[in-house]
């Protein structure tokens, strides 16, 4: 049971890591060519008011690769959702494993 708790803690840490990295990927935006042949992050220093996620007219800044912004949003949104689900399920497994570990040791003492 202890191994199950340890592995669930590792899974929880992996889920939290996935959520953090996906959030950063969504906030920073994609790496793209802005038309001058140089690849850079054009949305990196946006404020919340003029964020590229909320202002679809700024998507025309990226010329290459085609549809990179939509691809970036879909990919990191899916990863964000999967990471959140993984973290929640692993947290539940940690609680369940700790509860059964504690309760099983209490039951052995009673016998």
GROMACS .gro file of C-alpha atoms in nm:
model
  111
    1UNK     CA    1   0.000   0.000   0.000
    2UNK     CA    2   0.290   0.233   0.074
    3UNK     CA    3   0.421   0.184  -0.280
    4UNK     CA    4   0.079   0.282  -0.414
    5UNK     CA    5   0.087   0.605  -0.213
    6UNK     CA    6   0.440   0.688  -0.330
    7UNK     CA    7   0.349   0.627  -0.694
    8UNK     CA    8   0.031   0.833  -0.658
    9UNK     CA    9   0.236   1.120  -0.514
   10UNK     CA   10   0.466   1.098  -0.816
   11UNK     CA   11   0.163   1.098  -1.045
   12UNK     CA   12   0.024   1.402  -0.865
   13UNK     CA   13   0.356   1.584  -0.907
   14UNK     CA   14   0.355   1.494  -1.278
   15UNK     CA   15   0.001   1.625  -1.317
   16UNK     CA   16   0.086   1.952  -1.145
   17UNK     CA   17   0.397   1.985  -1.363
   18UNK     CA   18   0.185   1.929  -1.675
   19UNK     CA   19  -0.061   2.196  -1.563
   20UNK     CA   20   0.217   2.449  -1.500
   21UNK     CA   21   0.393   2.385  -1.832
   22UNK     CA   22   0.067   2.392  -2.027
   23UNK     CA   23  -0.034   2.718  -1.863
   24UNK     CA   24   0.301   2.873  -1.952
   25UNK     CA   25   0.265   2.748  -2.309
   26UNK     CA   26  -0.075   2.911  -2.336
   27UNK     CA   27   0.038   3.238  -2.182
   28UNK     CA   28   0.357   3.275  -2.387
   29UNK     CA   29   0.203   3.178  -2.717
   30UNK     CA   30   0.365   2.994  -3.006
   31UNK     CA   31   0.706   3.031  -3.164
   32UNK     CA   32   0.641   3.156  -3.515
   33UNK     CA   33   0.773   3.353  -3.813
   34UNK     CA   34   0.639   3.707  -3.814
   35UNK     CA   35   0.723   3.761  -4.179
   36UNK     CA   36   1.088   3.860  -4.163
   37UNK     CA   37   1.225   3.505  -4.159
   38UNK     CA   38   1.306   3.512  -3.787
   39UNK     CA   39   1.122   3.283  -3.547
   40UNK     CA   40   1.029   3.441  -3.215
   41UNK     CA   41   0.757   3.456  -2.950
   42UNK     CA   42   0.554   3.762  -3.060
   43UNK     CA   43   0.300   3.739  -2.776
   44UNK     CA   44   0.541   3.687  -2.486
   45UNK     CA   45   0.505   4.034  -2.327
   46UNK     CA   46   0.130   4.082  -2.374
   47UNK     CA   47  -0.076   4.216  -2.086
   48UNK     CA   48  -0.404   4.054  -1.989
   49UNK     CA   49  -0.605   4.322  -2.168
   50UNK     CA   50  -0.444   4.259  -2.509
   51UNK     CA   51  -0.363   3.890  -2.469
   52UNK     CA   52  -0.367   3.695  -2.794
   53UNK     CA   53  -0.609   3.441  -2.645
   54UNK     CA   54  -0.877   3.709  -2.607
   55UNK     CA   55  -0.791   3.915  -2.918
   56UNK     CA   56  -0.819   3.698  -3.228
   57UNK     CA   57  -0.728   3.986  -3.462
   58UNK     CA   58  -0.364   3.968  -3.345
   59UNK     CA   59  -0.332   3.612  -3.477
   60UNK     CA   60  -0.236   3.745  -3.820
   61UNK     CA   61   0.109   3.838  -3.680
   62UNK     CA   62   0.224   3.477  -3.723
   63UNK     CA   63   0.283   3.395  -4.091
   64UNK     CA   64   0.455   3.057  -4.063
   65UNK     CA   65   0.371   2.779  -3.972
   66UNK     CA   66   0.015   2.810  -4.089
   67UNK     CA   67  -0.253   2.795  -3.814
   68UNK     CA   68   0.015   2.767  -3.544
   69UNK     CA   69  -0.182   2.977  -3.294
   70UNK     CA   70  -0.493   2.760  -3.316
   71UNK     CA   71  -0.277   2.449  -3.292
   72UNK     CA   72  -0.097   2.592  -2.987
   73UNK     CA   73  -0.423   2.677  -2.810
   74UNK     CA   74  -0.581   2.337  -2.876
   75UNK     CA   75  -0.270   2.138  -2.780
   76UNK     CA   76  -0.201   2.319  -2.454
   77UNK     CA   77  -0.570   2.329  -2.357
   78UNK     CA   78  -0.592   1.951  -2.395
   79UNK     CA   79  -0.270   1.904  -2.198
   80UNK     CA   80  -0.398   2.141  -1.930
   81UNK     CA   81  -0.722   1.945  -1.894
   82UNK     CA   82  -0.544   1.608  -1.886
   83UNK     CA   83  -0.292   1.734  -1.629
   84UNK     CA   84  -0.572   1.863  -1.405
   85UNK     CA   85  -0.759   1.533  -1.428
   86UNK     CA   86  -0.439   1.339  -1.354
   87UNK     CA   87  -0.357   1.556  -1.053
   88UNK     CA   88  -0.709   1.522  -0.913
   89UNK     CA   89  -0.721   1.143  -0.958
   90UNK     CA   90  -0.375   1.093  -0.811
   91UNK     CA   91  -0.462   1.316  -0.515
   92UNK     CA   92  -0.770   1.103  -0.452
   93UNK     CA   93  -0.550   0.792  -0.474
   94UNK     CA   94  -0.305   0.940  -0.222
   95UNK     CA   95  -0.587   1.013   0.022
   96UNK     CA   96  -0.736   0.667  -0.032
   97UNK     CA   97  -0.400   0.494   0.011
   98UNK     CA   98  -0.312   0.689   0.324
   99UNK     CA   99  -0.655   0.621   0.473
  100UNK     CA  100  -0.632   0.248   0.408
  101UNK     CA  101  -0.272   0.238   0.531
  102UNK     CA  102  -0.365   0.409   0.857
  103UNK     CA  103  -0.686   0.211   0.905
  104UNK     CA  104  -0.520  -0.125   0.831
  105UNK     CA  105  -0.253  -0.059   1.093
  106UNK     CA  106  -0.526   0.036   1.343
  107UNK     CA  107  -0.717  -0.284   1.271
  108UNK     CA  108  -0.405  -0.495   1.326
  109UNK     CA  109  -0.349  -0.335   1.667
  110UNK     CA  110  -0.705  -0.419   1.775
  111UNK     CA  111  -0.660  -0.786   1.696
   0.00000   0.00000   0.00000
